[in-house]
Coordinates of C-alpha atoms (C1' of nucleotides) in Angstrom, one line a residue:
Chain A
M1 CA 136.7 -2.6 2.8
E2 CA 138.3 -5.1 5.0
K3 CA 138.0 -7.4 2.0
Q4 CA 140.0 -5.1 -0.1
H5 CA 142.8 -5.0 2.5
R6 CA 142.5 -8.6 2.9
R7 CA 142.9 -9.1 -0.8
E8 CA 145.9 -6.9 -0.8
L9 CA 147.4 -8.9 1.8
T10 CA 146.5 -11.9 -0.3
F11 CA 148.4 -10.4 -3.1
L12 CA 151.4 -9.9 -1.1
H13 CA 151.4 -13.1 0.5
S14 CA 150.4 -15.3 -2.5
G15 CA 152.5 -18.0 -4.1
D16 CA 153.0 -16.4 -7.5
F17 CA 154.3 -13.4 -5.9
L18 CA 157.0 -15.8 -4.6
R19 CA 157.3 -17.5 -7.8
Q20 CA 158.2 -14.4 -9.8
N21 CA 161.0 -13.7 -7.4
S22 CA 162.8 -17.0 -8.0
G23 CA 162.7 -19.6 -10.7
V24 CA 161.9 -22.3 -8.1
A25 CA 159.3 -24.6 -9.1
D26 CA 156.0 -24.6 -7.5
R27 CA 156.7 -27.8 -5.5
T28 CA 159.3 -25.8 -3.5
L29 CA 156.7 -23.4 -2.4
D30 CA 154.5 -26.1 -1.4
D31 CA 156.8 -26.7 1.4
S32 CA 157.5 -23.4 2.5
S33 CA 154.4 -21.4 2.1
H34 CA 151.6 -23.1 4.1
H35 CA 151.5 -20.7 6.7
V36 CA 150.9 -17.7 4.5
K37 CA 147.7 -19.1 3.0
P38 CA 148.5 -18.2 -0.6
H39 CA 145.8 -17.4 -3.1
I40 CA 147.5 -18.4 -6.1
K41 CA 144.6 -18.0 -8.6
E42 CA 144.4 -14.3 -7.5
M43 CA 148.0 -13.9 -8.0
D44 CA 147.6 -15.2 -11.6
F45 CA 146.8 -11.6 -12.3
F46 CA 150.2 -10.4 -11.4
S47 CA 153.2 -10.4 -13.4
T48 CA 156.6 -8.9 -12.9
Q49 CA 155.0 -5.5 -13.9
Y50 CA 153.1 -5.7 -10.8
Q51 CA 156.1 -6.5 -8.8
S52 CA 158.2 -3.6 -10.3
H53 CA 155.2 -1.3 -9.8
H54 CA 154.8 -2.6 -6.4
H55 CA 158.3 -1.8 -5.5
R56 CA 158.1 1.6 -6.8
E57 CA 155.1 2.1 -4.6
S58 CA 156.9 0.9 -1.7
K59 CA 159.5 3.5 -2.2
T60 CA 157.0 6.4 -1.9
N61 CA 154.3 5.0 0.2
G62 CA 153.8 4.2 3.7
S63 CA 154.7 1.5 6.1
S64 CA 152.5 -1.1 4.6
S65 CA 154.4 -1.1 1.3
L66 CA 157.6 -1.2 3.1
V67 CA 156.4 -4.2 4.8
D68 CA 155.5 -5.7 1.5
S69 CA 159.0 -5.4 0.2
C70 CA 160.4 -6.9 3.5
V71 CA 157.9 -9.8 3.3
N72 CA 158.9 -10.3 -0.4
I73 CA 162.5 -10.5 0.4
G74 CA 161.8 -12.9 3.1
L75 CA 159.7 -15.2 1.2
N76 CA 162.1 -15.1 -1.7
L77 CA 164.9 -16.4 0.5
L78 CA 162.6 -18.9 1.9
S79 CA 161.3 -20.2 -1.5
S80 CA 164.7 -20.4 -3.1
S81 CA 166.2 -22.0 -0.2
P82 CA 164.7 -25.6 0.1
E83 CA 166.4 -26.9 -3.0
V84 CA 169.5 -25.9 -1.7
S85 CA 168.9 -27.0 1.7
R86 CA 168.0 -30.6 0.5
A87 CA 171.3 -30.7 -1.1
T88 CA 173.1 -29.5 1.9
N89 CA 170.9 -31.0 4.5
E90 CA 173.0 -33.8 5.5
E91 CA 176.2 -31.6 5.8
K92 CA 174.5 -28.8 7.9
P93 CA 171.3 -29.8 9.1
N94 CA 171.2 -27.8 12.2
A95 CA 172.4 -24.6 10.7
E96 CA 170.0 -24.9 7.9
E97 CA 167.0 -25.8 10.3
S98 CA 167.9 -22.8 12.5
A99 CA 167.9 -20.6 9.4
L100 CA 164.6 -21.8 8.4
K101 CA 163.3 -21.2 11.7
M102 CA 164.6 -17.8 11.8
E103 CA 163.0 -17.1 8.4
L104 CA 159.7 -18.5 9.8
E105 CA 160.0 -16.1 12.7
K106 CA 160.6 -13.4 10.3
L107 CA 157.6 -14.1 8.4
N108 CA 155.3 -14.3 11.5
E109 CA 156.7 -11.0 12.5
E110 CA 155.7 -9.6 9.2
N111 CA 152.5 -11.2 9.5
R112 CA 151.8 -9.6 12.7
R113 CA 152.8 -6.2 11.5
L114 CA 150.6 -6.5 8.5
R115 CA 147.8 -7.6 10.6
S116 CA 148.3 -4.8 12.9
T117 CA 148.4 -2.4 9.8
L118 CA 145.3 -3.9 8.5
D119 CA 143.7 -3.3 11.8
Q120 CA 144.6 0.1 11.9
I121 CA 143.3 0.9 8.6
T122 CA 140.1 -1.1 9.4
K123 CA 139.7 1.0 12.6
N124 CA 140.2 4.2 10.6
Y125 CA 137.8 3.3 8.2
N126 CA 135.3 2.4 10.8
E127 CA 135.7 5.7 12.5
L128 CA 135.3 7.5 9.3
K129 CA 132.2 5.5 8.3
G130 CA 130.6 6.2 11.8
Q131 CA 131.4 9.9 11.6
L132 CA 129.9 10.1 8.0
F133 CA 126.7 8.4 9.2
M134 CA 126.4 10.4 12.3
A135 CA 127.0 13.6 10.3
L136 CA 124.2 12.4 7.9
Q137 CA 122.1 11.5 10.9
K138 CA 122.6 15.0 12.5
Q139 CA 121.8 16.8 9.2
A140 CA 118.8 14.7 8.6
H141 CA 117.3 15.3 12.0
R142 CA 118.1 18.9 11.9
N143 CA 116.3 19.3 8.5
Q144 CA 113.3 17.2 9.4
G145 CA 111.9 20.1 11.5
E146 CA 112.1 22.5 8.6
Q147 CA 110.6 19.8 6.1
D148 CA 107.8 18.8 8.4
A149 CA 106.5 22.3 7.8
V150 CA 106.2 21.6 4.2
N151 CA 103.3 19.7 2.9
G152 CA 104.3 16.2 1.7
M153 CA 107.7 16.6 2.7
P154 CA 107.8 14.1 5.5
S155 CA 106.8 11.4 3.1
T156 CA 109.2 12.6 0.8
I157 CA 112.0 12.1 3.4
M158 CA 110.4 8.8 4.2
S159 CA 110.8 7.7 0.9
V160 CA 114.2 8.8 0.4
Q161 CA 115.4 7.2 3.4
Q162 CA 113.9 4.0 2.2
F163 CA 115.7 4.6 -1.0
M164 CA 118.9 5.6 0.2
D165 CA 119.3 3.5 3.4
P166 CA 123.0 3.1 3.6
R167 CA 122.7 -0.7 4.4
P168 CA 126.3 -1.1 4.6
S169 CA 125.8 -4.8 5.5
A170 CA 124.4 -5.3 2.1
L171 CA 127.2 -3.7 0.3
L172 CA 129.9 -5.3 2.5
D173 CA 128.3 -8.8 2.4
V174 CA 128.9 -8.9 -1.3
N175 CA 132.6 -8.8 -0.9
E176 CA 133.0 -10.4 2.2
P177 CA 131.1 -13.7 2.2
S178 CA 133.6 -15.4 4.3
G179 CA 133.0 -13.1 7.3
S180 CA 134.1 -9.6 8.3
D181 CA 135.8 -8.0 10.9
D182 CA 133.9 -8.0 14.2
K183 CA 134.2 -4.3 14.6
T184 CA 132.9 -3.7 11.2
R185 CA 129.8 -6.1 11.8
E186 CA 129.2 -4.2 15.0
L187 CA 129.2 -0.9 13.3
E188 CA 127.0 -2.2 10.6
N189 CA 124.5 -3.6 13.1
T190 CA 124.6 -0.2 14.8
M191 CA 124.0 1.6 11.8
E192 CA 121.2 -0.6 10.7
V193 CA 119.5 -0.2 14.1
I194 CA 119.8 3.5 13.8
S195 CA 118.4 3.4 10.4
K196 CA 115.5 1.5 11.3
E197 CA 114.8 3.6 14.4
R198 CA 114.9 6.6 12.2
D199 CA 112.6 5.0 9.7
H200 CA 110.3 4.2 12.5
R201 CA 110.3 7.5 13.8
L202 CA 109.5 9.0 10.4
I203 CA 106.8 6.6 9.9
Q204 CA 105.2 7.7 13.1
S205 CA 105.5 11.3 12.1
I206 CA 103.2 10.7 9.2
P207 CA 99.8 10.2 10.8
G208 CA 97.3 8.4 8.6
K209 CA 99.9 7.4 6.0
K210 CA 100.4 3.7 5.5
V211 CA 103.9 3.3 4.7
S212 CA 105.7 0.2 3.7
V213 CA 109.3 -0.3 4.2
D214 CA 109.8 -1.7 0.8
D215 CA 113.4 -1.9 0.4
G216 CA 114.4 -4.9 -1.1
S217 CA 117.6 -5.2 0.8
D218 CA 115.7 -4.2 3.9
Q219 CA 113.7 -7.3 3.4
T220 CA 116.6 -9.6 4.1
S221 CA 117.2 -8.1 7.4
Q222 CA 113.8 -7.2 8.6
S223 CA 111.5 -9.3 10.6
P224 CA 109.6 -12.0 8.9
K225 CA 106.5 -9.9 9.1
L226 CA 107.9 -7.5 7.0
D227 CA 109.3 -10.1 4.7
L228 CA 106.1 -11.6 3.8
D229 CA 105.3 -10.8 0.5
Q230 CA 107.3 -8.4 -1.7
S231 CA 104.5 -7.8 -4.3
K232 CA 102.1 -6.9 -1.5
N233 CA 104.7 -4.7 -0.2
E234 CA 105.0 -3.0 -3.5
D235 CA 101.3 -2.7 -3.7
Q236 CA 101.2 -1.0 -0.4
A237 CA 104.0 1.2 -1.5
S238 CA 102.3 2.3 -4.5
E239 CA 99.4 3.7 -2.6
V240 CA 101.9 6.1 -1.0
P241 CA 102.8 9.1 -2.9
F242 CA 106.5 9.8 -3.0
R243 CA 107.0 6.1 -2.1
K244 CA 110.6 6.2 -3.8
A245 CA 113.2 8.7 -4.4
R246 CA 114.7 8.7 -7.8
V247 CA 118.2 9.4 -8.6
S248 CA 119.0 10.7 -12.2
V249 CA 122.5 10.5 -13.4
R250 CA 123.6 12.5 -16.2
A251 CA 126.7 11.2 -18.0
R252 CA 128.2 12.3 -21.2
S253 CA 128.2 9.2 -23.3
E254 CA 127.8 8.4 -27.0
A255 CA 127.0 4.9 -26.1
P256 CA 123.3 4.1 -25.3
L257 CA 123.7 2.7 -22.0
I258 CA 125.6 3.2 -18.8
S259 CA 127.1 0.0 -17.7
D260 CA 126.5 0.2 -13.9
G261 CA 127.4 -3.3 -12.8
C262 CA 123.8 -4.6 -12.7
Q263 CA 121.9 -6.7 -15.0
W264 CA 119.0 -5.1 -16.7
R265 CA 116.3 -6.2 -18.8
K266 CA 114.4 -3.7 -21.2
Y267 CA 110.8 -4.0 -20.8
G268 CA 109.7 -1.0 -22.6
Q269 CA 110.4 2.1 -24.5
K270 CA 108.3 5.4 -24.9
M271 CA 108.7 8.6 -26.4
A272 CA 108.7 11.3 -23.8
K273 CA 107.1 14.4 -24.4
G274 CA 109.5 17.2 -25.3
N275 CA 112.2 14.9 -26.2
P276 CA 112.8 13.5 -29.6
C277 CA 114.8 10.6 -28.2
P278 CA 112.9 7.6 -26.8
R279 CA 112.9 6.6 -23.1
A280 CA 114.0 3.1 -22.3
Y281 CA 112.8 1.3 -19.3
Y282 CA 114.8 -1.4 -17.7
R283 CA 114.4 -3.5 -14.7
C284 CA 117.0 -5.2 -12.7
T285 CA 117.2 -8.9 -13.4
M286 CA 120.0 -9.8 -10.9
A287 CA 117.5 -11.3 -8.5
V288 CA 114.0 -12.5 -9.1
G289 CA 111.5 -9.6 -8.0
C290 CA 114.1 -7.0 -7.6
P291 CA 112.1 -3.8 -7.6
V292 CA 114.8 -1.7 -8.9
R293 CA 113.8 0.0 -12.4
K294 CA 115.9 2.5 -14.3
Q295 CA 115.1 4.8 -17.3
V296 CA 117.6 5.7 -19.9
Q297 CA 117.3 8.7 -22.1
R298 CA 119.2 11.1 -24.0
C299 CA 119.1 14.8 -23.0
A300 CA 117.0 16.7 -25.5
D301 CA 119.4 19.6 -25.3
D302 CA 122.3 17.7 -25.7
K303 CA 122.2 14.2 -27.1
S304 CA 125.7 13.3 -25.9
I305 CA 124.4 13.5 -22.5
L306 CA 122.8 10.2 -21.2
I307 CA 120.3 10.6 -18.4
T308 CA 120.0 7.4 -16.2
T309 CA 117.2 7.5 -13.6
Y310 CA 117.3 4.8 -10.9
E311 CA 114.3 3.9 -8.8
G312 CA 114.1 1.6 -6.0
N313 CA 116.3 -0.4 -3.8
H314 CA 118.0 -3.8 -4.9
N315 CA 116.8 -6.8 -2.7
H316 CA 119.9 -8.8 -3.4
P317 CA 123.6 -8.4 -2.8
L318 CA 125.3 -6.1 -5.2
P319 CA 128.4 -6.8 -7.1
P320 CA 131.2 -4.3 -6.5
A321 CA 130.6 -2.4 -9.8
A322 CA 127.0 -2.1 -9.0
T323 CA 127.8 -1.2 -5.5
A324 CA 129.7 1.8 -6.8
M325 CA 126.8 3.1 -8.6
A326 CA 124.5 2.2 -5.6
N327 CA 126.9 4.3 -3.4
T328 CA 126.7 7.2 -5.7
T329 CA 123.0 7.3 -5.9
S330 CA 122.7 6.7 -2.3
A331 CA 124.9 9.5 -1.5
A332 CA 122.8 11.6 -3.9
A333 CA 119.7 10.5 -2.2
A334 CA 121.4 11.2 1.0
M335 CA 121.9 14.9 -0.2
L336 CA 118.2 14.7 -0.9
L337 CA 117.5 13.4 2.4
S338 CA 119.7 15.9 4.1
G339 CA 117.4 18.7 2.8
S340 CA 120.4 20.3 1.1
T341 CA 118.6 20.3 -2.2
K342 CA 116.1 22.7 -0.7
S343 CA 118.7 25.3 0.3
K344 CA 117.6 28.5 -1.0
D345 CA 121.2 30.0 -1.5
G346 CA 122.1 26.9 -3.5
L347 CA 125.1 26.1 -1.3
P348 CA 126.3 22.7 -1.5
S349 CA 126.3 20.4 1.4
S350 CA 129.9 19.4 0.3
A351 CA 130.6 18.5 4.0
Y352 CA 129.3 15.1 3.1
F353 CA 131.5 14.4 0.1
P354 CA 134.6 16.8 0.3
S355 CA 136.4 14.0 -1.5
L356 CA 134.5 14.2 -4.5
P357 CA 136.3 16.4 -6.5
Y358 CA 135.6 16.5 -10.1
A359 CA 131.9 16.2 -10.7
T360 CA 129.8 19.2 -10.5
S361 CA 126.4 17.9 -9.7
M362 CA 122.9 19.4 -9.5
A363 CA 120.6 18.3 -7.3
T364 CA 116.9 18.8 -8.5
L365 CA 114.0 18.2 -6.5
S366 CA 110.9 18.8 -8.4
A367 CA 107.6 19.0 -6.6
S368 CA 105.6 18.4 -9.4
A369 CA 107.2 15.0 -10.0
P370 CA 105.5 12.0 -8.6
F371 CA 108.8 11.1 -6.9
P372 CA 111.4 13.1 -5.5
T373 CA 114.0 13.2 -7.9
I374 CA 117.7 14.2 -7.5
T375 CA 120.0 14.6 -10.5
L376 CA 123.5 13.9 -10.4
D377 CA 125.4 15.8 -13.3
L378 CA 128.5 13.9 -14.2
T379 CA 128.9 15.8 -17.4
Q380 CA 130.6 18.7 -15.7
G381 CA 134.5 19.2 -15.2
P382 CA 135.5 20.7 -11.9
N383 CA 136.0 24.1 -13.6
A384 CA 132.7 24.0 -15.6
V385 CA 129.8 26.0 -15.0
P386 CA 127.2 24.1 -13.2
F387 CA 124.6 22.6 -15.5
L388 CA 121.5 24.7 -14.8
R389 CA 118.1 23.1 -15.0
P390 CA 114.7 24.6 -15.0
P391 CA 113.2 23.2 -11.9
P392 CA 113.5 25.4 -8.8
S393 CA 115.3 24.5 -5.6
T394 CA 118.5 23.2 -6.9
A395 CA 121.7 22.8 -5.3
S396 CA 125.2 21.5 -6.7
F397 CA 127.4 19.2 -4.6
P398 CA 130.3 17.2 -5.4
L399 CA 130.0 13.5 -6.1
P400 CA 131.4 10.5 -4.3
L401 CA 134.5 9.0 -5.7
H402 CA 132.4 6.2 -6.7
G403 CA 130.8 8.5 -9.2
Y404 CA 133.7 8.5 -11.5
P405 CA 131.9 7.7 -14.7
Q406 CA 134.9 6.3 -16.3
L407 CA 135.3 3.9 -13.5
L408 CA 131.7 3.0 -13.1
G409 CA 130.9 -0.6 -14.2
N410 CA 134.5 -1.5 -14.4
P411 CA 134.9 -4.5 -12.3
M412 CA 138.4 -3.6 -11.5
F413 CA 137.8 -0.2 -10.3
A414 CA 134.4 -0.8 -8.9
P415 CA 135.3 -1.6 -5.3
P416 CA 136.9 1.4 -3.9
K417 CA 134.8 1.3 -0.8
L418 CA 137.4 2.8 1.1
P419 CA 136.9 6.3 2.4
A420 CA 138.5 8.9 0.4
S421 CA 142.1 9.7 0.8
P422 CA 142.9 11.9 3.8
A423 CA 143.9 14.6 1.5
M424 CA 140.7 14.7 -0.1
Q425 CA 138.9 14.4 3.1
L426 CA 140.6 17.6 4.1
G427 CA 138.7 19.2 1.3
Q428 CA 141.5 19.5 -1.1
R429 CA 140.3 19.2 -4.6
P430 CA 142.4 18.1 -7.3
T431 CA 142.0 20.4 -10.1
S432 CA 141.7 17.8 -12.8
M433 CA 140.3 14.3 -13.3
A434 CA 143.7 12.9 -13.8
E435 CA 145.0 14.4 -10.7
T436 CA 141.9 13.1 -8.7
V437 CA 142.5 9.5 -10.1
T438 CA 146.1 9.9 -9.2
A439 CA 145.5 11.0 -5.9
A440 CA 143.0 8.1 -5.4
I441 CA 145.4 5.7 -6.8
A442 CA 148.3 7.0 -4.6
S443 CA 146.3 7.2 -1.6
D444 CA 144.4 3.9 -1.9
P445 CA 146.3 0.6 -2.0
N446 CA 143.2 -1.2 -3.2
F447 CA 143.2 1.1 -6.2
T448 CA 146.7 0.2 -6.8
A449 CA 146.0 -3.5 -6.5
A450 CA 142.9 -3.1 -8.7
L451 CA 144.8 -1.2 -11.3
A452 CA 147.7 -3.7 -11.3
A453 CA 145.2 -6.5 -11.7
A454 CA 143.4 -4.8 -14.5
I455 CA 146.7 -4.0 -16.3
S456 CA 147.8 -7.7 -15.7
T457 CA 144.5 -8.9 -17.0
I458 CA 144.8 -6.7 -20.2
M459 CA 148.3 -7.8 -20.7
G460 CA 147.6 -11.4 -21.1
A461 CA 146.2 -12.8 -18.0
P462 CA 143.5 -15.4 -18.6
P463 CA 140.1 -13.8 -19.3
R464 CA 138.4 -16.2 -16.7
N465 CA 139.7 -15.9 -13.2
N466 CA 138.1 -18.5 -11.1
G467 CA 139.9 -17.6 -7.9
N468 CA 138.5 -14.0 -7.6
S469 CA 134.9 -14.0 -6.4
S470 CA 134.5 -10.3 -7.0
I471 CA 135.7 -10.5 -10.6
N472 CA 133.4 -13.3 -11.0
N473 CA 130.7 -11.3 -9.8
N474 CA 131.4 -8.6 -12.1
E475 CA 131.7 -11.0 -15.0
N476 CA 128.2 -12.1 -13.9
N477 CA 127.2 -8.5 -14.4
N478 CA 127.8 -8.8 -18.0
S479 CA 126.9 -12.3 -18.4
S480 CA 124.2 -11.4 -20.7
N481 CA 126.4 -9.9 -23.2
G482 CA 129.5 -11.8 -22.4
V483 CA 132.0 -8.9 -22.7
P484 CA 133.6 -7.2 -19.9
A485 CA 132.0 -4.2 -18.4
P486 CA 133.3 -1.1 -20.2
A487 CA 134.4 1.9 -18.5
L488 CA 131.2 3.8 -18.7
T489 CA 129.0 2.5 -21.5
A490 CA 128.5 -0.6 -23.4
P491 CA 129.0 0.0 -26.8
G492 CA 128.6 -3.6 -27.8
S493 CA 126.0 -4.4 -25.5
P494 CA 123.0 -6.2 -26.8
Q495 CA 121.1 -3.6 -24.7
V496 CA 122.3 -1.1 -27.5
Q497 CA 119.5 0.4 -29.1
Q498 CA 119.0 3.2 -31.6
S499 CA 118.4 6.2 -30.1
C500 CA 115.7 8.6 -31.4
N501 CA 114.7 6.4 -34.2
N502 CA 111.8 4.3 -32.5
K503 CA 108.3 5.5 -32.7
P504 CA 106.4 6.2 -29.7
G505 CA 104.7 3.4 -28.0
Chain B
dC1 C1' 115.4 -23.7 -27.0
dG2 C1' 116.0 -20.2 -23.7
dT3 C1' 116.8 -15.4 -23.3
dC4 C1' 116.4 -10.9 -24.7
dT5 C1' 114.5 -6.9 -27.2
dT6 C1' 111.0 -4.7 -29.6
dT7 C1' 106.6 -2.7 -29.9
dG8 C1' 101.7 -1.9 -29.8
dA9 C1' 98.2 -2.3 -26.2
dC10 C1' 96.8 -1.4 -21.8
dC11 C1' 96.2 1.1 -17.5
dA12 C1' 96.4 4.8 -14.1
dG13 C1' 97.2 9.6 -12.8
dC14 C1' 96.4 14.2 -13.9
dG15 C1' 94.6 18.4 -16.0
dC16 C1' 90.9 20.6 -18.5
Chain C
dG1 C1' 84.3 12.6 -19.0
dC2 C1' 88.0 13.1 -22.2
dG3 C1' 92.4 13.4 -23.8
dC4 C1' 97.3 13.4 -22.8
dT5 C1' 101.0 11.4 -20.7
dG6 C1' 104.1 8.2 -18.3
dG7 C1' 104.8 3.6 -17.1
dT8 C1' 104.1 -1.4 -17.7
dC9 C1' 102.5 -5.6 -19.9
dA10 C1' 103.0 -9.2 -23.0
dA11 C1' 103.1 -11.3 -27.6
dA12 C1' 106.2 -11.7 -31.3
dG13 C1' 110.5 -11.9 -33.4
dA14 C1' 115.6 -12.0 -33.1
dC15 C1' 119.6 -14.0 -31.4
dG16 C1' 123.0 -17.1 -29.6

DNA sequence: CGTCTTTGACCAGCGC
DNA sequence: GCGCTGGTCAAAGACG
């Protein structure tokens, strides 16, 4: 999150932004822009289109954008002045020097303002994050009592918590290798501690059950004792029924695979009973020993619907694109955890994700399945009738913003780890996908930056950008096929397989 | 040559 | 115990 803002600031301050405002050669910038710490390579994404776009934004948006314009103007003056100043330096050294000092002062002032804006945004984000987590905690705690009365449910909760542990540090670490805001770290630590305490409490609530905390990403943060042997851990986990929750994502797609930001290796394919289309099995190959598996299968009723089922937790940092999906599935698992999937009246727990406007989802918890499985239905429009599934005890709820299927897997859109827009948080739901996206873009500067970067990239920026670590990460996501991650599916992916034409195994 | 996919075989869980 | 089914393994082939 902070990274996003930081990146935004980088865009605003970077040298190319100056360059596009003046024909002055780079060398003039070298003299004048030391203090703004330009990230020139990132700015390679930005052309004058971004500038004009950005100026339009600044007319309609809040203070930060206004500040941006001010910064731009100031830097423009600064960047264009040195050549002149060199020519006139001998005549008016003092006046020029004082002018430069004034410009410097202005820039410092803008820097301070931007920093305070960033701090404010960060603070708001942290507050919202904390509130969300506390709400989840409260709901989970409240529902635990009910679920304890049901056979097997405690272990289900436990498993789900293992599965969906928010693990904000893992998510943020991906984007913030250079260190994050102290307050954010504090919050992350707090949340981690709370999560572990919660796990511990639930473990204790299951007498006679040996439960391993087998989440991969937990392993990185747990005590060495728990970090001993992953395979052993998995073995232990395999002894426990309901060791993992599964999140099944239904998305309408003609392509055979959802590109979710991770690297997957296919290790099997089977014909499932009652479905003419084969089920493919994939495991995550982004890290050795990553326990995450996924199954991909087309819906028997509607072959245009692709069902992707995720199981397990990654034991490695996720790239932004994968984080988007992870957030979505975690949110779904959180719904499962919260017990809303058991609600008899089928009322959604939309309080969790009031911002997730378009996707009508069905949460399905099947008691007969070996794992508790929640199904997110991304195939429905906001006005569509919810997809009904045979299993009992279903509830529908809106999906997180990260669940936009069109955005999943797209490196440029992957990292909207911002909280939803204020309007969305107030429960206003745009009536269409376009409105939703528009609202998201308008309210989220990171979206704006990402969109601008994407457009710039498409319009002729170098395909390889070595200056943006997050983009590199996402390139890595598709390193196996060497093509950029498509919006939702990977038609050209080598993972493509012919559906419904393989014999059973 | 390394990586990935394909696919038949194998294994475990479950119901009868 | 047997058969069915789901999930995984691993050898062979394809591909870049």
